[in-house]
């Protein structure tokens, strides 16, 4: 990078002055050049061993504009005295017209006290033929030396707003071992010619500047949501959770609602709340899906390598009986089954096969739990992906968001265990002292909303929803009666907005997003609040 003109000058000026003066003092020898510029010039020379320098911190006393005018024209009391001396005598009410209001006010008192003038009737008359303007002399001395050793006087002058203190760095500079009158011409590239001729042996190569910042790279970058998502994935993975395949946004009412024991009259199943797909008009009945099944196999196999105990077989599920499941779901809604009285309404297969943009990732958890029923065993699953709700868009709501969801299946689970798990989970993002509020979900009983105290915002905020899945949901799948399943969900957007200090969700997602902002956001760590 070529030097700017003034930088080249400072560098050359330093070399020039070192010819005749050593060491030089930058505050003295280059008083009007900016600190940063001096430093840059010295570093440039020092990196070539052309100079050596030391920095010294010191404090300078500088005059205010008022003090500068006192040095130029004399103190207020001097001006009053001078006016009286020049005129022989001055009527008291005239003095402000001659010396100005400010000088008249401050200066008269001081001139009386110094016995320079006195009052005679209505006039000011002279007492001293000659005077010493001590204030002016004092300030003049400060102007020249930029110092004042008498602390008491210094504080007085500060109070009278005649001086200010500033910190300065002074560099004392001397010649280095490679000092020269000019920066020698430096070679920046090693060429084939130089190698062939041997010129490289004596060439003066420009030193590397390891402090230079690289040119900004026009590279891609992860969206803040993806950075926080990765943090959550790591929390789940570290606790033995297996990721669920959430790679389809469209699902049938069966997986999104019916299998979760959400009645067909439930308000969530209304166009007000849910986006329905009109083409194709309806879904197939639930059936085997080899691709998603294979994805899930791979995810579980990977996790088993890390977490399985020696006696765990990791048997693959047997083939699933979807027809039986379908009938059980219908039965539990319409007539009651598995010890439940059900809802007792005429259940409609058409309603069940309507296609929706999934309203929660619990649709996928349901699919995974039905799979688990073929080989029931303790298991942990999670997903973080997009869900869709027909909501009014405002500063904190969009019609789509990301849901973080976790599911834990085991024997002998209790509500207290769920609370303990959630406390542990949320503490990983700095949220302590959770509070749980009873809530309602058609598919969990009991259900709890989760609140956390956010230290930054200094208030309680709702951070998630949770519960133990109902027998009406689990038993139609064929899961054993004594198996319990925790479920919990939260949004990815909320912690991301908190981490990045974003108040409006539209700055994070959608067409108003500033791509430069996205690019410049640093990585985050969940545990650092
Ligand atoms: N599906 C719930 C939601 O949309 C979250 C949840 C998942 C609640 C699992 C309980 C169990 O908020």
PDB file of N, CA and C in Angstrom, residues 320-409:
ATOM      1  N   UNK A 320     -43.383 -51.339  10.263  1.00  0.00           N
ATOM      2  CA  UNK A 320     -44.422 -50.676  11.033  1.00  0.00           C
ATOM      3  C   UNK A 320     -45.806 -51.025  10.506  1.00  0.00           C
ATOM      4  N   UNK A 321     -46.748 -51.089  11.444  1.00  0.00           N
ATOM      5  CA  UNK A 321     -48.140 -51.368  11.041  1.00  0.00           C
ATOM      6  C   UNK A 321     -48.924 -50.051  11.042  1.00  0.00           C
ATOM      7  N   UNK A 322     -48.949 -49.394   9.890  1.00  0.00           N
ATOM      8  CA  UNK A 322     -49.611 -48.088   9.817  1.00  0.00           C
ATOM      9  C   UNK A 322     -51.128 -48.215   9.843  1.00  0.00           C
ATOM     10  N   UNK A 323     -51.655 -49.314   9.282  1.00  0.00           N
ATOM     11  CA  UNK A 323     -53.110 -49.484   9.223  1.00  0.00           C
ATOM     12  C   UNK A 323     -53.696 -49.596  10.633  1.00  0.00           C
ATOM     13  N   UNK A 324     -52.998 -50.389  11.456  1.00  0.00           N
ATOM     14  CA  UNK A 324     -53.432 -50.586  12.844  1.00  0.00           C
ATOM     15  C   UNK A 324     -53.414 -49.248  13.603  1.00  0.00           C
ATOM     16  N   UNK A 325     -52.344 -48.496  13.346  1.00  0.00           N
ATOM     17  CA  UNK A 325     -52.178 -47.201  14.001  1.00  0.00           C
ATOM     18  C   UNK A 325     -53.339 -46.274  13.635  1.00  0.00           C
ATOM     19  N   UNK A 326     -53.631 -46.216  12.346  1.00  0.00           N
ATOM     20  CA  UNK A 326     -54.734 -45.393  11.833  1.00  0.00           C
ATOM     21  C   UNK A 326     -56.043 -45.745  12.537  1.00  0.00           C
ATOM     22  N   UNK A 327     -56.307 -47.046  12.637  1.00  0.00           N
ATOM     23  CA  UNK A 327     -57.556 -47.487  13.278  1.00  0.00           C
ATOM     24  C   UNK A 327     -57.580 -47.116  14.757  1.00  0.00           C
ATOM     25  N   UNK A 328     -56.435 -47.288  15.415  1.00  0.00           N
ATOM     26  CA  UNK A 328     -56.361 -46.927  16.838  1.00  0.00           C
ATOM     27  C   UNK A 328     -56.628 -45.439  17.077  1.00  0.00           C
ATOM     28  N   UNK A 329     -56.066 -44.619  16.197  1.00  0.00           N
ATOM     29  CA  UNK A 329     -56.242 -43.165  16.331  1.00  0.00           C
ATOM     30  C   UNK A 329     -57.721 -42.820  16.169  1.00  0.00           C
ATOM     31  N   UNK A 330     -58.328 -43.401  15.125  1.00  0.00           N
ATOM     32  CA  UNK A 330     -59.757 -43.164  14.913  1.00  0.00           C
ATOM     33  C   UNK A 330     -60.556 -43.583  16.154  1.00  0.00           C
ATOM     34  N   UNK A 331     -60.225 -44.744  16.683  1.00  0.00           N
ATOM     35  CA  UNK A 331     -60.940 -45.325  17.803  1.00  0.00           C
ATOM     36  C   UNK A 331     -60.839 -44.449  19.060  1.00  0.00           C
ATOM     37  N   UNK A 332     -59.618 -43.983  19.333  1.00  0.00           N
ATOM     38  CA  UNK A 332     -59.415 -43.223  20.565  1.00  0.00           C
ATOM     39  C   UNK A 332     -60.127 -41.861  20.498  1.00  0.00           C
ATOM     40  N   UNK A 333     -60.229 -41.280  19.291  1.00  0.00           N
ATOM     41  CA  UNK A 333     -60.979 -40.028  19.146  1.00  0.00           C
ATOM     42  C   UNK A 333     -62.474 -40.279  19.288  1.00  0.00           C
ATOM     43  N   UNK A 334     -62.972 -41.271  18.510  1.00  0.00           N
ATOM     44  CA  UNK A 334     -64.411 -41.407  18.271  1.00  0.00           C
ATOM     45  C   UNK A 334     -65.147 -42.130  19.390  1.00  0.00           C
ATOM     46  N   UNK A 335     -64.557 -43.255  19.821  1.00  0.00           N
ATOM     47  CA  UNK A 335     -65.270 -44.075  20.808  1.00  0.00           C
ATOM     48  C   UNK A 335     -64.569 -44.169  22.142  1.00  0.00           C
ATOM     49  N   UNK A 336     -63.301 -43.738  22.163  1.00  0.00           N
ATOM     50  CA  UNK A 336     -62.499 -43.949  23.363  1.00  0.00           C
ATOM     51  C   UNK A 336     -61.842 -45.311  23.300  1.00  0.00           C
ATOM     52  N   UNK A 337     -60.644 -45.429  23.821  1.00  0.00           N
ATOM     53  CA  UNK A 337     -59.898 -46.698  23.831  1.00  0.00           C
ATOM     54  C   UNK A 337     -58.733 -46.543  24.790  1.00  0.00           C
ATOM     55  N   UNK A 338     -58.075 -47.629  25.073  1.00  0.00           N
ATOM     56  CA  UNK A 338     -56.897 -47.644  25.966  1.00  0.00           C
ATOM     57  C   UNK A 338     -57.201 -46.995  27.322  1.00  0.00           C
ATOM     58  N   UNK A 339     -58.414 -47.231  27.799  1.00  0.00           N
ATOM     59  CA  UNK A 339     -58.787 -46.703  29.104  1.00  0.00           C
ATOM     60  C   UNK A 339     -59.275 -45.270  29.064  1.00  0.00           C
ATOM     61  N   UNK A 340     -59.344 -44.636  27.885  1.00  0.00           N
ATOM     62  CA  UNK A 340     -59.820 -43.245  27.774  1.00  0.00           C
ATOM     63  C   UNK A 340     -61.231 -43.239  27.188  1.00  0.00           C
ATOM     64  N   UNK A 341     -62.081 -42.311  27.624  1.00  0.00           N
ATOM     65  CA  UNK A 341     -63.430 -42.230  27.055  1.00  0.00           C
ATOM     66  C   UNK A 341     -63.408 -41.560  25.682  1.00  0.00           C
ATOM     67  N   UNK A 342     -62.287 -40.973  25.305  1.00  0.00           N
ATOM     68  CA  UNK A 342     -62.184 -40.344  23.987  1.00  0.00           C
ATOM     69  C   UNK A 342     -63.008 -39.073  23.899  1.00  0.00           C
ATOM     70  N   UNK A 343     -63.126 -38.539  22.668  1.00  0.00           N
ATOM     71  CA  UNK A 343     -63.903 -37.293  22.488  1.00  0.00           C
ATOM     72  C   UNK A 343     -65.350 -37.573  22.115  1.00  0.00           C
ATOM     73  N   UNK A 344     -65.563 -38.751  21.551  1.00  0.00           N
ATOM     74  CA  UNK A 344     -66.922 -39.182  21.166  1.00  0.00           C
ATOM     75  C   UNK A 344     -67.577 -38.213  20.172  1.00  0.00           C
ATOM     76  N   UNK A 345     -66.952 -38.092  19.002  1.00  0.00           N
ATOM     77  CA  UNK A 345     -67.556 -37.339  17.888  1.00  0.00           C
ATOM     78  C   UNK A 345     -67.308 -38.172  16.640  1.00  0.00           C
ATOM     79  N   UNK A 346     -68.076 -37.961  15.576  1.00  0.00           N
ATOM     80  CA  UNK A 346     -67.846 -38.751  14.351  1.00  0.00           C
ATOM     81  C   UNK A 346     -66.556 -38.285  13.680  1.00  0.00           C
ATOM     82  N   UNK A 347     -65.546 -39.112  13.758  1.00  0.00           N
ATOM     83  CA  UNK A 347     -64.208 -38.772  13.251  1.00  0.00           C
ATOM     84  C   UNK A 347     -64.192 -38.867  11.739  1.00  0.00           C
ATOM     85  N   UNK A 348     -63.575 -37.877  11.074  1.00  0.00           N
ATOM     86  CA  UNK A 348     -63.604 -37.854   9.614  1.00  0.00           C
ATOM     87  C   UNK A 348     -62.226 -38.150   9.027  1.00  0.00           C
ATOM     88  N   UNK A 349     -62.156 -39.169   8.146  1.00  0.00           N
ATOM     89  CA  UNK A 349     -60.884 -39.510   7.506  1.00  0.00           C
ATOM     90  C   UNK A 349     -60.433 -38.385   6.583  1.00  0.00           C
ATOM     91  N   UNK A 350     -61.392 -37.699   5.944  1.00  0.00           N
ATOM     92  CA  UNK A 350     -61.031 -36.616   5.017  1.00  0.00           C
ATOM     93  C   UNK A 350     -60.331 -35.472   5.757  1.00  0.00           C
ATOM     94  N   UNK A 351     -60.896 -35.136   6.920  1.00  0.00           N
ATOM     95  CA  UNK A 351     -60.296 -34.075   7.732  1.00  0.00           C
ATOM     96  C   UNK A 351     -58.860 -34.471   8.101  1.00  0.00           C
ATOM     97  N   UNK A 352     -58.704 -35.738   8.418  1.00  0.00           N
ATOM     98  CA  UNK A 352     -57.410 -36.267   8.849  1.00  0.00           C
ATOM     99  C   UNK A 352     -56.379 -36.221   7.724  1.00  0.00           C
ATOM    100  N   UNK A 353     -56.872 -36.303   6.466  1.00  0.00           N
ATOM    101  CA  UNK A 353     -55.947 -36.375   5.325  1.00  0.00           C
ATOM    102  C   UNK A 353     -55.750 -35.016   4.648  1.00  0.00           C
ATOM    103  N   UNK A 354     -56.274 -33.974   5.234  1.00  0.00           N
ATOM    104  CA  UNK A 354     -55.990 -32.637   4.674  1.00  0.00           C
ATOM    105  C   UNK A 354     -54.500 -32.360   4.850  1.00  0.00           C
ATOM    106  N   UNK A 355     -53.940 -31.654   3.870  1.00  0.00           N
ATOM    107  CA  UNK A 355     -52.509 -31.329   3.936  1.00  0.00           C
ATOM    108  C   UNK A 355     -52.326 -29.944   4.568  1.00  0.00           C
ATOM    109  N   UNK A 356     -51.357 -29.858   5.446  1.00  0.00           N
ATOM    110  CA  UNK A 356     -51.092 -28.580   6.116  1.00  0.00           C
ATOM    111  C   UNK A 356     -49.593 -28.272   6.050  1.00  0.00           C
ATOM    112  N   UNK A 357     -49.259 -26.972   6.151  1.00  0.00           N
ATOM    113  CA  UNK A 357     -47.881 -26.621   6.482  1.00  0.00           C
ATOM    114  C   UNK A 357     -47.766 -26.911   7.970  1.00  0.00           C
ATOM    115  N   UNK A 358     -46.864 -27.796   8.348  1.00  0.00           N
ATOM    116  CA  UNK A 358     -46.860 -28.270   9.741  1.00  0.00           C
ATOM    117  C   UNK A 358     -46.822 -27.084  10.710  1.00  0.00           C
ATOM    118  N   UNK A 359     -47.656 -27.181  11.751  1.00  0.00           N
ATOM    119  CA  UNK A 359     -47.753 -26.081  12.717  1.00  0.00           C
ATOM    120  C   UNK A 359     -46.792 -26.286  13.880  1.00  0.00           C
ATOM    121  N   UNK A 360     -46.259 -27.479  14.009  1.00  0.00           N
ATOM    122  CA  UNK A 360     -45.227 -27.729  15.010  1.00  0.00           C
ATOM    123  C   UNK A 360     -44.393 -28.934  14.575  1.00  0.00           C
ATOM    124  N   UNK A 361     -43.175 -29.005  15.092  1.00  0.00           N
ATOM    125  CA  UNK A 361     -42.318 -30.149  14.757  1.00  0.00           C
ATOM    126  C   UNK A 361     -42.728 -31.379  15.564  1.00  0.00           C
ATOM    127  N   UNK A 362     -43.712 -31.202  16.452  1.00  0.00           N
ATOM    128  CA  UNK A 362     -44.226 -32.351  17.200  1.00  0.00           C
ATOM    129  C   UNK A 362     -44.832 -33.379  16.227  1.00  0.00           C
ATOM    130  N   UNK A 363     -45.197 -32.917  15.002  1.00  0.00           N
ATOM    131  CA  UNK A 363     -45.652 -33.852  13.965  1.00  0.00           C
ATOM    132  C   UNK A 363     -44.557 -34.879  13.670  1.00  0.00           C
ATOM    133  N   UNK A 364     -43.328 -34.429  13.643  1.00  0.00           N
ATOM    134  CA  UNK A 364     -42.210 -35.337  13.359  1.00  0.00           C
ATOM    135  C   UNK A 364     -41.892 -36.196  14.592  1.00  0.00           C
ATOM    136  N   UNK A 365     -41.971 -35.585  15.780  1.00  0.00           N
ATOM    137  CA  UNK A 365     -41.756 -36.362  17.005  1.00  0.00           C
ATOM    138  C   UNK A 365     -42.729 -37.525  17.064  1.00  0.00           C
ATOM    139  N   UNK A 366     -43.953 -37.277  16.625  1.00  0.00           N
ATOM    140  CA  UNK A 366     -44.982 -38.315  16.644  1.00  0.00           C
ATOM    141  C   UNK A 366     -44.585 -39.469  15.718  1.00  0.00           C
ATOM    142  N   UNK A 367     -44.131 -39.090  14.544  1.00  0.00           N
ATOM    143  CA  UNK A 367     -43.679 -40.100  13.573  1.00  0.00           C
ATOM    144  C   UNK A 367     -42.540 -40.934  14.178  1.00  0.00           C
ATOM    145  N   UNK A 368     -41.616 -40.260  14.874  1.00  0.00           N
ATOM    146  CA  UNK A 368     -40.461 -40.953  15.457  1.00  0.00           C
ATOM    147  C   UNK A 368     -40.893 -41.838  16.631  1.00  0.00           C
ATOM    148  N   UNK A 369     -41.868 -41.390  17.409  1.00  0.00           N
ATOM    149  CA  UNK A 369     -42.333 -42.187  18.551  1.00  0.00           C
ATOM    150  C   UNK A 369     -43.070 -43.443  18.068  1.00  0.00           C
ATOM    151  N   UNK A 370     -43.814 -43.308  16.964  1.00  0.00           N
ATOM    152  CA  UNK A 370     -44.481 -44.492  16.403  1.00  0.00           C
ATOM    153  C   UNK A 370     -43.438 -45.503  15.953  1.00  0.00           C
ATOM    154  N   UNK A 371     -42.343 -45.004  15.436  1.00  0.00           N
ATOM    155  CA  UNK A 371     -41.225 -45.858  15.028  1.00  0.00           C
ATOM    156  C   UNK A 371     -40.616 -46.548  16.246  1.00  0.00           C
ATOM    157  N   UNK A 372     -40.498 -45.779  17.343  1.00  0.00           N
ATOM    158  CA  UNK A 372     -39.918 -46.328  18.570  1.00  0.00           C
ATOM    159  C   UNK A 372     -40.762 -47.471  19.130  1.00  0.00           C
ATOM    160  N   UNK A 373     -42.083 -47.391  18.870  1.00  0.00           N
ATOM    161  CA  UNK A 373     -42.998 -48.388  19.433  1.00  0.00           C
ATOM    162  C   UNK A 373     -42.716 -49.787  18.902  1.00  0.00           C
ATOM    163  N   UNK A 374     -42.022 -49.867  17.762  1.00  0.00           N
ATOM    164  CA  UNK A 374     -41.689 -51.182  17.218  1.00  0.00           C
ATOM    165  C   UNK A 374     -40.566 -51.854  17.999  1.00  0.00           C
ATOM    166  N   UNK A 375     -39.830 -51.051  18.760  1.00  0.00           N
ATOM    167  CA  UNK A 375     -38.732 -51.597  19.553  1.00  0.00           C
ATOM    168  C   UNK A 375     -38.538 -50.683  20.774  1.00  0.00           C
ATOM    169  N   UNK A 376     -39.518 -50.692  21.685  1.00  0.00           N
ATOM    170  CA  UNK A 376     -39.527 -49.678  22.745  1.00  0.00           C
ATOM    171  C   UNK A 376     -38.279 -49.754  23.617  1.00  0.00           C
ATOM    172  N   UNK A 377     -37.647 -48.619  23.811  1.00  0.00           N
ATOM    173  CA  UNK A 377     -36.431 -48.539  24.634  1.00  0.00           C
ATOM    174  C   UNK A 377     -36.228 -47.074  25.009  1.00  0.00           C
ATOM    175  N   UNK A 378     -35.446 -46.824  26.061  1.00  0.00           N
ATOM    176  CA  UNK A 378     -35.169 -45.432  26.411  1.00  0.00           C
ATOM    177  C   UNK A 378     -34.543 -44.714  25.226  1.00  0.00           C
ATOM    178  N   UNK A 379     -35.016 -43.520  24.927  1.00  0.00           N
ATOM    179  CA  UNK A 379     -34.501 -42.813  23.754  1.00  0.00           C
ATOM    180  C   UNK A 379     -34.671 -41.308  23.927  1.00  0.00           C
ATOM    181  N   UNK A 380     -33.807 -40.559  23.271  1.00  0.00           N
ATOM    182  CA  UNK A 380     -33.883 -39.093  23.300  1.00  0.00           C
ATOM    183  C   UNK A 380     -33.796 -38.575  21.871  1.00  0.00           C
ATOM    184  N   UNK A 381     -34.729 -37.718  21.500  1.00  0.00           N
ATOM    185  CA  UNK A 381     -34.758 -37.175  20.142  1.00  0.00           C
ATOM    186  C   UNK A 381     -34.910 -35.661  20.202  1.00  0.00           C
ATOM    187  N   UNK A 382     -34.360 -34.984  19.194  1.00  0.00           N
ATOM    188  CA  UNK A 382     -34.597 -33.535  19.113  1.00  0.00           C
ATOM    189  C   UNK A 382     -34.704 -33.118  17.660  1.00  0.00           C
ATOM    190  N   UNK A 383     -35.249 -31.946  17.446  1.00  0.00           N
ATOM    191  CA  UNK A 383     -35.206 -31.341  16.110  1.00  0.00           C
ATOM    192  C   UNK A 383     -35.222 -29.827  16.260  1.00  0.00           C
ATOM    193  N   UNK A 384     -34.694 -29.148  15.258  1.00  0.00           N
ATOM    194  CA  UNK A 384     -34.771 -27.681  15.198  1.00  0.00           C
ATOM    195  C   UNK A 384     -35.093 -27.334  13.754  1.00  0.00           C
ATOM    196  N   UNK A 385     -36.335 -26.947  13.503  1.00  0.00           N
ATOM    197  CA  UNK A 385     -36.685 -26.648  12.115  1.00  0.00           C
ATOM    198  C   UNK A 385     -37.911 -25.757  12.058  1.00  0.00           C
ATOM    199  N   UNK A 386     -38.291 -25.452  10.818  1.00  0.00           N
ATOM    200  CA  UNK A 386     -39.287 -24.449  10.540  1.00  0.00           C
ATOM    201  C   UNK A 386     -40.713 -24.964  10.759  1.00  0.00           C
ATOM    202  N   UNK A 387     -41.562 -24.107  11.313  1.00  0.00           N
ATOM    203  CA  UNK A 387     -42.988 -24.413  11.427  1.00  0.00           C
ATOM    204  C   UNK A 387     -43.777 -23.183  10.977  1.00  0.00           C
ATOM    205  N   UNK A 388     -45.058 -23.369  10.711  1.00  0.00           N
ATOM    206  CA  UNK A 388     -45.855 -22.311  10.072  1.00  0.00           C
ATOM    207  C   UNK A 388     -47.168 -22.109  10.810  1.00  0.00           C
ATOM    208  N   UNK A 389     -47.486 -20.861  11.108  1.00  0.00           N
ATOM    209  CA  UNK A 389     -48.777 -20.566  11.737  1.00  0.00           C
ATOM    210  C   UNK A 389     -49.347 -19.311  11.123  1.00  0.00           C
ATOM    211  N   UNK A 390     -50.655 -19.344  10.907  1.00  0.00           N
ATOM    212  CA  UNK A 390     -51.324 -18.227  10.246  1.00  0.00           C
ATOM    213  C   UNK A 390     -51.556 -17.101  11.246  1.00  0.00           C
ATOM    214  N   UNK A 391     -50.499 -16.414  11.618  1.00  0.00           N
ATOM    215  CA  UNK A 391     -50.579 -15.392  12.666  1.00  0.00           C
ATOM    216  C   UNK A 391     -50.482 -14.001  12.067  1.00  0.00           C
ATOM    217  N   UNK A 392     -51.006 -13.024  12.789  1.00  0.00           N
ATOM    218  CA  UNK A 392     -50.805 -11.635  12.394  1.00  0.00           C
ATOM    219  C   UNK A 392     -49.334 -11.302  12.622  1.00  0.00           C
ATOM    220  N   UNK A 393     -48.728 -10.749  11.566  1.00  0.00           N
ATOM    221  CA  UNK A 393     -47.297 -10.457  11.650  1.00  0.00           C
ATOM    222  C   UNK A 393     -47.075  -9.164  12.423  1.00  0.00           C
ATOM    223  N   UNK A 394     -46.232  -9.212  13.427  1.00  0.00           N
ATOM    224  CA  UNK A 394     -45.849  -7.985  14.139  1.00  0.00           C
ATOM    225  C   UNK A 394     -44.379  -8.069  14.550  1.00  0.00           C
ATOM    226  N   UNK A 395     -43.980  -7.200  15.476  1.00  0.00           N
ATOM    227  CA  UNK A 395     -42.544  -7.097  15.796  1.00  0.00           C
ATOM    228  C   UNK A 395     -41.961  -8.401  16.319  1.00  0.00           C
ATOM    229  N   UNK A 396     -42.793  -9.237  16.937  1.00  0.00           N
ATOM    230  CA  UNK A 396     -42.233 -10.471  17.491  1.00  0.00           C
ATOM    231  C   UNK A 396     -42.810 -11.737  16.871  1.00  0.00           C
ATOM    232  N   UNK A 397     -43.728 -11.593  15.908  1.00  0.00           N
ATOM    233  CA  UNK A 397     -44.329 -12.782  15.284  1.00  0.00           C
ATOM    234  C   UNK A 397     -44.233 -12.734  13.767  1.00  0.00           C
ATOM    235  N   UNK A 398     -43.849 -13.866  13.197  1.00  0.00           N
ATOM    236  CA  UNK A 398     -43.940 -14.042  11.753  1.00  0.00           C
ATOM    237  C   UNK A 398     -44.865 -15.226  11.513  1.00  0.00           C
ATOM    238  N   UNK A 399     -45.255 -15.435  10.246  1.00  0.00           N
ATOM    239  CA  UNK A 399     -46.114 -16.576   9.946  1.00  0.00           C
ATOM    240  C   UNK A 399     -45.313 -17.873   9.936  1.00  0.00           C
ATOM    241  N   UNK A 400     -43.992 -17.762  10.066  1.00  0.00           N
ATOM    242  CA  UNK A 400     -43.193 -18.973  10.198  1.00  0.00           C
ATOM    243  C   UNK A 400     -42.069 -18.697  11.193  1.00  0.00           C
ATOM    244  N   UNK A 401     -41.685 -19.716  11.906  1.00  0.00           N
ATOM    245  CA  UNK A 401     -40.562 -19.585  12.827  1.00  0.00           C
ATOM    246  C   UNK A 401     -39.918 -20.957  13.012  1.00  0.00           C
ATOM    247  N   UNK A 402     -38.862 -20.994  13.777  1.00  0.00           N
ATOM    248  CA  UNK A 402     -38.169 -22.270  13.997  1.00  0.00           C
ATOM    249  C   UNK A 402     -38.479 -22.782  15.383  1.00  0.00           C
ATOM    250  N   UNK A 403     -38.777 -24.062  15.454  1.00  0.00           N
ATOM    251  CA  UNK A 403     -39.079 -24.663  16.732  1.00  0.00           C
ATOM    252  C   UNK A 403     -37.932 -25.574  17.142  1.00  0.00           C
ATOM    253  N   UNK A 404     -37.534 -25.426  18.394  1.00  0.00           N
ATOM    254  CA  UNK A 404     -36.567 -26.341  18.987  1.00  0.00           C
ATOM    255  C   UNK A 404     -37.398 -27.328  19.789  1.00  0.00           C
ATOM    256  N   UNK A 405     -37.251 -28.600  19.536  1.00  0.00           N
ATOM    257  CA  UNK A 405     -38.104 -29.560  20.222  1.00  0.00           C
ATOM    258  C   UNK A 405     -37.287 -30.739  20.722  1.00  0.00           C
ATOM    259  N   UNK A 406     -37.612 -31.175  21.927  1.00  0.00           N
ATOM    260  CA  UNK A 406     -36.934 -32.337  22.486  1.00  0.00           C
ATOM    261  C   UNK A 406     -37.943 -33.350  22.998  1.00  0.00           C
ATOM    262  N   UNK A 407     -37.605 -34.625  22.885  1.00  0.00           N
ATOM    263  CA  UNK A 407     -38.473 -35.715  23.331  1.00  0.00           C
ATOM    264  C   UNK A 407     -37.603 -36.736  24.078  1.00  0.00           C
ATOM    265  N   UNK A 408     -38.073 -37.139  25.252  1.00  0.00           N
ATOM    266  CA  UNK A 408     -37.323 -38.149  26.012  1.00  0.00           C
ATOM    267  C   UNK A 408     -38.281 -39.270  26.393  1.00  0.00           C
ATOM    268  N   UNK A 409     -37.972 -40.485  25.985  1.00  0.00           N
ATOM    269  CA  UNK A 409     -38.812 -41.636  26.319  1.00  0.00           C
ATOM    270  C   UNK A 409     -38.059 -42.537  27.283  1.00  0.00           C
TER     271      UNK A 409
END
